[in-house]
Short mmCIF file of N, CA and C in Angstrom, two decimals:
data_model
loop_
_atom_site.label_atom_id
_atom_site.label_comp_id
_atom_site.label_asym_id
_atom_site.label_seq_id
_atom_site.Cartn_x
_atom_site.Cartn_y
_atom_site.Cartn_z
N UNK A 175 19.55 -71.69 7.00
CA UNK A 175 18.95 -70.43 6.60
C UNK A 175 19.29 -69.29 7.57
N UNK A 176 18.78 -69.75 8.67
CA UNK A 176 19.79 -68.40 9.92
C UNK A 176 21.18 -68.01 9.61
N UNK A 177 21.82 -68.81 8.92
CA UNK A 177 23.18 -68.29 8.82
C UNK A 177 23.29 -67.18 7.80
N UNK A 178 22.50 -66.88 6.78
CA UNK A 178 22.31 -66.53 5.55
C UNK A 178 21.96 -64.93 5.86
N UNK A 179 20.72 -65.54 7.07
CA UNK A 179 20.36 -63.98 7.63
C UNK A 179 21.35 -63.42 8.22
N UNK A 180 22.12 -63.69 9.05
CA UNK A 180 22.97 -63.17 9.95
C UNK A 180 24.11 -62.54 8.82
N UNK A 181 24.26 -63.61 7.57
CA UNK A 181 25.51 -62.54 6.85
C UNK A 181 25.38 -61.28 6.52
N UNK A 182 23.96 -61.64 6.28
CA UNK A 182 23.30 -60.33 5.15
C UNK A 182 23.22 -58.70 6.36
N UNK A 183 22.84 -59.30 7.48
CA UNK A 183 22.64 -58.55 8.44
C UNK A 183 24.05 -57.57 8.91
N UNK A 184 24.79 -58.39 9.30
CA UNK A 184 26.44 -58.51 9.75
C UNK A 184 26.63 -57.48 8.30
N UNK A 185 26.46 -57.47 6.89
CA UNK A 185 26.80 -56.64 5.62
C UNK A 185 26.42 -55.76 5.98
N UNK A 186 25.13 -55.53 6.13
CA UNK A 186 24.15 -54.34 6.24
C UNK A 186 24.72 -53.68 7.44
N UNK A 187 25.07 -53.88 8.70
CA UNK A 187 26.22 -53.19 9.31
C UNK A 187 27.41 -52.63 9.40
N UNK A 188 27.94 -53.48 8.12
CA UNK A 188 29.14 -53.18 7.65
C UNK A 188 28.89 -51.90 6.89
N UNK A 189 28.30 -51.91 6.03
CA UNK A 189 27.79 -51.18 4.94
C UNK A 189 27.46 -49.53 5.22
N UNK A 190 26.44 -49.76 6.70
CA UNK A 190 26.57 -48.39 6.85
C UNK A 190 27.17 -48.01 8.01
N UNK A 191 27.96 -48.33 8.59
CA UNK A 191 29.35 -48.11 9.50
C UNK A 191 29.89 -47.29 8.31
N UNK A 192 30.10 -48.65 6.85
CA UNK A 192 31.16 -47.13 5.98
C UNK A 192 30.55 -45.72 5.50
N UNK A 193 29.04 -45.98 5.52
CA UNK A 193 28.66 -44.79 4.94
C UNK A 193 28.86 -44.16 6.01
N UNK A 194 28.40 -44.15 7.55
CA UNK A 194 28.94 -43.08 8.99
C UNK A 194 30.52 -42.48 8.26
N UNK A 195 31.09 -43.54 8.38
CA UNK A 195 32.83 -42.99 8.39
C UNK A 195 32.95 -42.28 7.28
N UNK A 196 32.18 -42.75 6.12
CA UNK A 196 32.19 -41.50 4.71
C UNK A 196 31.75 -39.92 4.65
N UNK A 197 30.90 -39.94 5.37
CA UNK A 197 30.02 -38.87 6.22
C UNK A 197 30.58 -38.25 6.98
N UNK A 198 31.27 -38.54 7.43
CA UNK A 198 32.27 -37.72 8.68
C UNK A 198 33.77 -37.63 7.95
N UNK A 199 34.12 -38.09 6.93
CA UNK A 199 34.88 -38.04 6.22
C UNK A 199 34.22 -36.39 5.15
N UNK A 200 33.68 -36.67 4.92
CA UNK A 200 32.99 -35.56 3.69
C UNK A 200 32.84 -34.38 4.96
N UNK A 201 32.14 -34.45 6.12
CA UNK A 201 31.99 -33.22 6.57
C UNK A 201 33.50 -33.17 7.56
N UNK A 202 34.12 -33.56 7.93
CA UNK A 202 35.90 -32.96 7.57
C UNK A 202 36.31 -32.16 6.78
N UNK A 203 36.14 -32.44 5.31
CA UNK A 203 36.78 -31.80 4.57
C UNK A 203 35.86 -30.48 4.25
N UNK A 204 34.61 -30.78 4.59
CA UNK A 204 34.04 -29.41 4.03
C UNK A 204 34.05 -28.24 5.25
N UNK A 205 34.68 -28.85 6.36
CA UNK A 205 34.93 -27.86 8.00
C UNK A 205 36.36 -27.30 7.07
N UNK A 206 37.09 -28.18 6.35
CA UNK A 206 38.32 -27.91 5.97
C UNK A 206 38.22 -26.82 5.09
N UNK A 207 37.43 -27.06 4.13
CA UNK A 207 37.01 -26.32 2.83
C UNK A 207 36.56 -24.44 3.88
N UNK A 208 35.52 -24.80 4.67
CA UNK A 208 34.82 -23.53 5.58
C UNK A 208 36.32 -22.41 6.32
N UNK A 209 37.24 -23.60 6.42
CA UNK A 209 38.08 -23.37 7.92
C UNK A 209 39.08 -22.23 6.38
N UNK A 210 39.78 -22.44 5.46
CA UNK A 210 40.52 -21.96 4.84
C UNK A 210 39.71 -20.71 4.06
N UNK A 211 38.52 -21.39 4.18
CA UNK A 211 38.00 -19.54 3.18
C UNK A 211 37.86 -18.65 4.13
N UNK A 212 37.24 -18.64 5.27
CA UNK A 212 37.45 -18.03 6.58
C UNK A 212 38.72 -17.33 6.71
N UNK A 213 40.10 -17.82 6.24
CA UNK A 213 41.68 -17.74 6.39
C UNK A 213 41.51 -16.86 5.18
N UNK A 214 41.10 -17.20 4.18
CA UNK A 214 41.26 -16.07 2.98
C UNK A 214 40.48 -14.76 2.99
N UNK A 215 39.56 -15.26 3.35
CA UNK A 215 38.48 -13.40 4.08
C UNK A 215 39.53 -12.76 4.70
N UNK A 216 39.78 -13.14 6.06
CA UNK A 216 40.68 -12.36 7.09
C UNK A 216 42.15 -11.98 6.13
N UNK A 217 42.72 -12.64 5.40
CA UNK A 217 44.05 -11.65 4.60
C UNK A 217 43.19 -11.16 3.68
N UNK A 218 42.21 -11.41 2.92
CA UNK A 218 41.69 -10.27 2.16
C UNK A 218 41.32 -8.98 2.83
N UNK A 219 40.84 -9.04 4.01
CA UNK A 219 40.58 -8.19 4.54
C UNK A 219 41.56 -7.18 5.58
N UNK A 220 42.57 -8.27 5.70
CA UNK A 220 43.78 -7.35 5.98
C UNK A 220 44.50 -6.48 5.12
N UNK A 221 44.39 -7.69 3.49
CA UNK A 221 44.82 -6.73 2.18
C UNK A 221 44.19 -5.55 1.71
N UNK A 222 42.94 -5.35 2.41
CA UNK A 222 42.34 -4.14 2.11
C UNK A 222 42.88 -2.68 3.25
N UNK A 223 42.78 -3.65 4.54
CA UNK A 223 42.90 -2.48 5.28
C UNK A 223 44.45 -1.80 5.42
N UNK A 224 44.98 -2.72 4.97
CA UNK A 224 46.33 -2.15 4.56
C UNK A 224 46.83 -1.29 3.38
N UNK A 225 45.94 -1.60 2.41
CA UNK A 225 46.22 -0.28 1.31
C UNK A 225 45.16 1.09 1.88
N UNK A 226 44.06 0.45 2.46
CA UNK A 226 43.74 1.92 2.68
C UNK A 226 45.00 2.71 3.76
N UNK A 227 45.28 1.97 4.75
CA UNK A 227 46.10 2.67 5.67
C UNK A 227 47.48 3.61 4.73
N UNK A 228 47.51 2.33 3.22
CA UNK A 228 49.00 2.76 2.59
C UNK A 228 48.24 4.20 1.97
N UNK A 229 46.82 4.03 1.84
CA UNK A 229 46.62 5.60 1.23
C UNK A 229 46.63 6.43 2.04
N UNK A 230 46.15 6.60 3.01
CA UNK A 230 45.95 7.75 4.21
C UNK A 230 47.68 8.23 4.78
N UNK A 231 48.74 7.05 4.60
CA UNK A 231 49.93 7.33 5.27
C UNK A 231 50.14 8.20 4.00
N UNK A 232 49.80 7.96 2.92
CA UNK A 232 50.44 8.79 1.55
C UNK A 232 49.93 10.05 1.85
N UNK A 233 48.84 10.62 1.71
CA UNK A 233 48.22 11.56 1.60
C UNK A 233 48.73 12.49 3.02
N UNK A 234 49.12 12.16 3.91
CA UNK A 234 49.65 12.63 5.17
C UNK A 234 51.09 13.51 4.68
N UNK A 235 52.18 12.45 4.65
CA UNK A 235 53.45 13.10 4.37
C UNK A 235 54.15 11.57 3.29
N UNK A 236 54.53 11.89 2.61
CA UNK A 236 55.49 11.03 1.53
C UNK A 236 56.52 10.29 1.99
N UNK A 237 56.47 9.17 2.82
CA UNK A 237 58.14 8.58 2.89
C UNK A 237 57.96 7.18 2.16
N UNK A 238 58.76 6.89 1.78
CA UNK A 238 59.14 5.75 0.29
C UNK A 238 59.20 4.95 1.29
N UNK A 239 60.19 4.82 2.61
CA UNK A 239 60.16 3.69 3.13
C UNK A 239 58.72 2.95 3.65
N UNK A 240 58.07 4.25 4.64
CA UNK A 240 56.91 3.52 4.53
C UNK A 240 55.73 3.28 3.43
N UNK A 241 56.16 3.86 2.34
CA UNK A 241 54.98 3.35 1.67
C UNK A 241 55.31 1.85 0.83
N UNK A 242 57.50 1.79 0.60
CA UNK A 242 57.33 0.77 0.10
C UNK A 242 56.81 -0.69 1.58
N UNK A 243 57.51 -0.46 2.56
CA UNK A 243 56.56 -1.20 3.31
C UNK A 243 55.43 -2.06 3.14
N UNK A 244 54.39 -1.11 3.20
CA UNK A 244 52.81 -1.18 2.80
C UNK A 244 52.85 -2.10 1.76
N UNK A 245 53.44 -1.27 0.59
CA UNK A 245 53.49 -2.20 -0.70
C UNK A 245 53.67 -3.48 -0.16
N UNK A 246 54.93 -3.92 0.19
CA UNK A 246 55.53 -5.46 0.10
C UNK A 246 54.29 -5.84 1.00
N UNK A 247 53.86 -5.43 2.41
CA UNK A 247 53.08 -6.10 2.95
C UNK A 247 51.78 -6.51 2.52
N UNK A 248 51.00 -5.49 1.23
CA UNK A 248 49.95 -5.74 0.51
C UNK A 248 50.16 -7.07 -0.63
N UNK A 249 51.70 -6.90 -0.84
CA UNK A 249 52.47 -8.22 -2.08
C UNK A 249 52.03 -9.31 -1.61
N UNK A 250 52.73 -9.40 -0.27
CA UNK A 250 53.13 -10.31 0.83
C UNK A 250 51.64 -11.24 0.61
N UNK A 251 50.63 -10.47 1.25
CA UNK A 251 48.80 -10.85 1.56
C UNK A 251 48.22 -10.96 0.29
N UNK A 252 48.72 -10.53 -0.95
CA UNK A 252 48.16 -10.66 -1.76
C UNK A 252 48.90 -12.29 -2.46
N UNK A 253 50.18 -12.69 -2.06
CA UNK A 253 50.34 -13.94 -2.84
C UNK A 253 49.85 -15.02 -1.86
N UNK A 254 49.36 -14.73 -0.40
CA UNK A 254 48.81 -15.62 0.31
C UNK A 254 47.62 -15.61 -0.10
N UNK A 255 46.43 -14.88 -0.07
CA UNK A 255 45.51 -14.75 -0.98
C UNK A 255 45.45 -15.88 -1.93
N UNK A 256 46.12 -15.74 -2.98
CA UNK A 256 46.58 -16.48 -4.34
C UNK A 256 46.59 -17.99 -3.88
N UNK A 257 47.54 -18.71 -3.05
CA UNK A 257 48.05 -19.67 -2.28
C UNK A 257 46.78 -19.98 -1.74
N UNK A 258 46.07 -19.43 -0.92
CA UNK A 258 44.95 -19.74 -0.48
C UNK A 258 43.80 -19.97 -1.08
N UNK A 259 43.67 -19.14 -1.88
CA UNK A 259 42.90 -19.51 -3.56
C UNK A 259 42.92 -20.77 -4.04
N UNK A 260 44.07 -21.11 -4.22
CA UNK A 260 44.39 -22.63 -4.51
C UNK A 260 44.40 -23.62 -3.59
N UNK A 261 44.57 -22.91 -2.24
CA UNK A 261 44.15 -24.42 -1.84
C UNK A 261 43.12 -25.36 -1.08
N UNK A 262 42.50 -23.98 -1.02
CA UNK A 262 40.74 -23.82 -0.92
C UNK A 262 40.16 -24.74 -2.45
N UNK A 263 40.72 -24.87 -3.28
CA UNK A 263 40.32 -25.32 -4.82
C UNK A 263 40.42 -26.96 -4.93
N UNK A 264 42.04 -27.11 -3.88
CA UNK A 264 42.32 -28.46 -3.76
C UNK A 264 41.04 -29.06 -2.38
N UNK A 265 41.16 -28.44 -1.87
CA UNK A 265 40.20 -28.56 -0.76
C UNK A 265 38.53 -29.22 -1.15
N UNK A 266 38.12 -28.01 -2.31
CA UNK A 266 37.02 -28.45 -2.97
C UNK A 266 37.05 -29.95 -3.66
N UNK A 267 37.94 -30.11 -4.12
CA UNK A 267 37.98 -31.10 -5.56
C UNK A 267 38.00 -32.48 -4.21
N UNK A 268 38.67 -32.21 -3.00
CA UNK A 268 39.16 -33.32 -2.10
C UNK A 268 37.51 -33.46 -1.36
N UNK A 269 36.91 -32.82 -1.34
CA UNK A 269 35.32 -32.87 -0.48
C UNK A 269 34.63 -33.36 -1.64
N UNK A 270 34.61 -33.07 -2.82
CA UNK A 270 33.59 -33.56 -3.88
C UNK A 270 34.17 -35.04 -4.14
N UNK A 271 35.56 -35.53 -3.91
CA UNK A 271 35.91 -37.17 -4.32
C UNK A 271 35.27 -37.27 -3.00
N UNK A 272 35.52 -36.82 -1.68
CA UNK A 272 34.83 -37.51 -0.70
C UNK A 272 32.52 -37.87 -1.00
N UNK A 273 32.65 -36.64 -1.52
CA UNK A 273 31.12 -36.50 -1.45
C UNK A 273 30.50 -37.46 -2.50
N UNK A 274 30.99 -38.15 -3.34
CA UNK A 274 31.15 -39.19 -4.30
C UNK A 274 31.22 -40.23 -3.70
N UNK A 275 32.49 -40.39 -2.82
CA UNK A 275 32.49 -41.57 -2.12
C UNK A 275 31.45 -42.13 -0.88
N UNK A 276 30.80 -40.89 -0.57
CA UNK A 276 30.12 -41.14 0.17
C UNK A 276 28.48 -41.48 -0.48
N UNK A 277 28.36 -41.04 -1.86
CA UNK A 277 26.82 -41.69 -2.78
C UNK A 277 27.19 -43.24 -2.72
N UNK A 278 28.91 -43.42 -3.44
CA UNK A 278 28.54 -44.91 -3.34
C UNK A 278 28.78 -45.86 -2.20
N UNK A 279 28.93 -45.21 -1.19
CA UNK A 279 28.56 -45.95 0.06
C UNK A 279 26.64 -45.94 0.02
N UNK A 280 26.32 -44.81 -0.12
CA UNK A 280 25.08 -44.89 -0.18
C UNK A 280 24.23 -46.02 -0.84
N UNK A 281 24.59 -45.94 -1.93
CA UNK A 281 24.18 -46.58 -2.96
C UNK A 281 24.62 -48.07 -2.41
N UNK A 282 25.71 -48.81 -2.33
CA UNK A 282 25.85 -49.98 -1.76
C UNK A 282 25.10 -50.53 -0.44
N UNK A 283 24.81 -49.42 0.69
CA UNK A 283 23.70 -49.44 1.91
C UNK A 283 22.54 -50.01 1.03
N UNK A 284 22.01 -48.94 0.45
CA UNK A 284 20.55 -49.29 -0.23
C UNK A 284 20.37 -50.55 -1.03
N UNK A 285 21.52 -50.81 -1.40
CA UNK A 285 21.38 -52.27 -2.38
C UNK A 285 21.43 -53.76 -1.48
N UNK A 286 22.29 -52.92 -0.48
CA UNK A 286 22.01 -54.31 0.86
C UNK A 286 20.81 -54.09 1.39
N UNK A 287 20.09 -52.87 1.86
CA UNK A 287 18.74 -53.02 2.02
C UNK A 287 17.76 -53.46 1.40
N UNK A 288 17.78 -53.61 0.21
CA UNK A 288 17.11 -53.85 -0.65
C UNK A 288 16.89 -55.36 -1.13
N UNK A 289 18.03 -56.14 -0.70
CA UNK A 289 18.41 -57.53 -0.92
C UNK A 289 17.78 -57.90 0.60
N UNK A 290 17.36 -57.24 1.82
CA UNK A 290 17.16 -57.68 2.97
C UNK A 290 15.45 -57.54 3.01
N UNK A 291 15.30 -56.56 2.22
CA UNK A 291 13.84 -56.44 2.02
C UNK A 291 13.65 -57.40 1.05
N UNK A 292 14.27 -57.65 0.13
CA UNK A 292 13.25 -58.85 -0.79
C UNK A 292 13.34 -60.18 -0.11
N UNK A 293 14.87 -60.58 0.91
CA UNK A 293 14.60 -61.68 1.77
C UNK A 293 13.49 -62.10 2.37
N UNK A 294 13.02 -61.06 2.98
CA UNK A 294 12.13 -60.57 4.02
C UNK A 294 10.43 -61.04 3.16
N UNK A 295 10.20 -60.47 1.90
CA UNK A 295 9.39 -60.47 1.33
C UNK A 295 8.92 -62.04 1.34
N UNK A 296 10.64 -62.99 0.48
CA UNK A 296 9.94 -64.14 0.07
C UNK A 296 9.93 -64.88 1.17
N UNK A 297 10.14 -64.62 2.36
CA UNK A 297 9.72 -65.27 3.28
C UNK A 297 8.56 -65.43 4.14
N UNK A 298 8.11 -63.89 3.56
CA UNK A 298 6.82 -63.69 4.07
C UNK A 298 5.75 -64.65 3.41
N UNK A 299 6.00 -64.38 1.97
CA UNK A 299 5.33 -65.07 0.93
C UNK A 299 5.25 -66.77 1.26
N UNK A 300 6.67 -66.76 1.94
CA UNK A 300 6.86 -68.71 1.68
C UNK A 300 5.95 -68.84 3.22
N UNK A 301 5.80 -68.15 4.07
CA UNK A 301 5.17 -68.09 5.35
C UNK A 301 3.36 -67.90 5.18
N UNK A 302 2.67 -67.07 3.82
CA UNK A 302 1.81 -66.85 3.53
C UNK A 302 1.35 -68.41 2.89
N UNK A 303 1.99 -68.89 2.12
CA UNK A 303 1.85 -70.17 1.29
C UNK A 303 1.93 -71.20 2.25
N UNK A 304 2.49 -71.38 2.68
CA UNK A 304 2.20 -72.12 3.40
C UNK A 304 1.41 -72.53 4.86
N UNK A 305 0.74 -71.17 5.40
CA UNK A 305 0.01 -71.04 6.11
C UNK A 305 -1.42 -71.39 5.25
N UNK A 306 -2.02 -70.88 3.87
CA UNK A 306 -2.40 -71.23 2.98
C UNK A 306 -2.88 -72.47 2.79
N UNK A 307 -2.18 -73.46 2.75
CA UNK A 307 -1.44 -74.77 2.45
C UNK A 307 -2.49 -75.44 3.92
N UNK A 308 -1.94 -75.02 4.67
CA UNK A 308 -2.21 -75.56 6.10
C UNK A 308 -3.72 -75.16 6.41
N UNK A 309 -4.32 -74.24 5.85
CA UNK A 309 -5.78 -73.73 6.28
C UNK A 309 -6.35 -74.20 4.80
N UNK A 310 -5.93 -75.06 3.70
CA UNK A 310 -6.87 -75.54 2.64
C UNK A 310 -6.91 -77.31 3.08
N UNK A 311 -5.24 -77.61 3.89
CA UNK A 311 -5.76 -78.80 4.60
C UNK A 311 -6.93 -78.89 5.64
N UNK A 312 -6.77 -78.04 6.09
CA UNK A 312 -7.74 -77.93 7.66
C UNK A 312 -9.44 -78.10 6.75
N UNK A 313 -9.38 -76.68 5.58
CA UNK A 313 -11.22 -77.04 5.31
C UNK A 313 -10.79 -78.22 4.21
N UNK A 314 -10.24 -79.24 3.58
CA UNK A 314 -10.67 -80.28 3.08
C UNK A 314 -10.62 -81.04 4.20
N UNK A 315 -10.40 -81.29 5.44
CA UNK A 315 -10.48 -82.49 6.00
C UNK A 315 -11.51 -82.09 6.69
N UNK A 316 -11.78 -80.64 7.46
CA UNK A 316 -13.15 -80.70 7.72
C UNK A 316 -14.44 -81.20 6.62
N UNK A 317 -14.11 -80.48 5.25
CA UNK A 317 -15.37 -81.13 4.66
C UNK A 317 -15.45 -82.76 4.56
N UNK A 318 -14.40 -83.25 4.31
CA UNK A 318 -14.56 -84.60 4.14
C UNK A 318 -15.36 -85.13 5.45
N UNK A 319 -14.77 -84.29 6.70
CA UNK A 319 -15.21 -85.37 7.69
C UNK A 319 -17.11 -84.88 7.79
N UNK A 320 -17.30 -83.60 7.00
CA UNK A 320 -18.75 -83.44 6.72
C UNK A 320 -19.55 -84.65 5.72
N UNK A 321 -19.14 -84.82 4.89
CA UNK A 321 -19.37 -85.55 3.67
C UNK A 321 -19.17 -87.12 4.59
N UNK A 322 -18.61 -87.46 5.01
CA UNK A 322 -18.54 -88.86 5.73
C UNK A 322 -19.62 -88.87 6.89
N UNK A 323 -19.85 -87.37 7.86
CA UNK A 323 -20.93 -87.61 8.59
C UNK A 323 -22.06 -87.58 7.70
N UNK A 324 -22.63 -87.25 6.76
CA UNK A 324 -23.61 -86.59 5.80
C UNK A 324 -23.71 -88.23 5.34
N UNK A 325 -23.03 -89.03 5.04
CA UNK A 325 -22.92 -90.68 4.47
C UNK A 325 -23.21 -91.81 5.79
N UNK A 326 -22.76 -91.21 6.91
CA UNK A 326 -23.26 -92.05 7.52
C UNK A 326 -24.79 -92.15 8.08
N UNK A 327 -25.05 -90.65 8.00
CA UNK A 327 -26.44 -90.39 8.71
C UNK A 327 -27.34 -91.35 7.80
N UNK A 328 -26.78 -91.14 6.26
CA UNK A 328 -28.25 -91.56 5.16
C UNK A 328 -27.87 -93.12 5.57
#
């Protein structure tokens, strides 16, 4: 029977070791997920401050070169943008298979707990019964040995 415990135990370690490593797996990807939208603010926000600059250079004096400039460099931030869009998207979809994988780690923890708690239970039970057992021997042999003094007295 000790051996039985020790597997179940030895599982139940196993079990949530993977849920730790799933967990730190899921919050990876969502530092990952944080770390690239962070990257897309800052060129959005470069893509802004660069057309305003492309308006103010306009409104100053007219040169094509620098305004096409501006342009390509607003192109430029705007298809990283795009790129980043997407892969902030792949990013998501890669944290939600993790965040999945990490319920059914969950879910497998709890089902080994759950098999360790009902161990636990019928042993208590087989420990209750038979303590039981042992204290209905104790008062029948006390009464008997009442009933035999009670027979010898008469």
């Amino acid at each position: 029977m000790p051996r039985k415990k020790d597997q179940i135990e030895v599982l139940l370690r196993i079990r949530r070791r993977q849920e730790d490593l799933k967990a730190q797996a899921l919050a990876c990807a969502q530092r990952e997920v944080n770390q690239a939208e962070r990257e897309r603010d800052m060129i959005v926000a470069d893509q802004r401050r660069t057309l305003r600059e492309a308006v103010l250079a306009s409104r100053e004096a007219l040169d094509a070169r620098k305004l096409l400039r501006f342009r390509q460099h607003e192109r430029y931030l705007a298809r990283l943008s795009v790129e980043k869009d997407a892969a902030i998207g792949e990013l998501r979809q890669e944290a939600e298979g993790k965040r999945q994988e990490l319920e059914g780690a969950m879910k497998h923890r709890k089902m080994v707990e759950r098999l360790v708690e009902r161990r636990d239970e019928a042993h208590q039970q087989a420990l209750r019964k038979t303590e039981q057992k042992q204290t209905d021997e104790v008062a029948a042999t006390k009464s008997a040995i009442k009933r035999m003094k009670g027979r010898a007295e008469s």
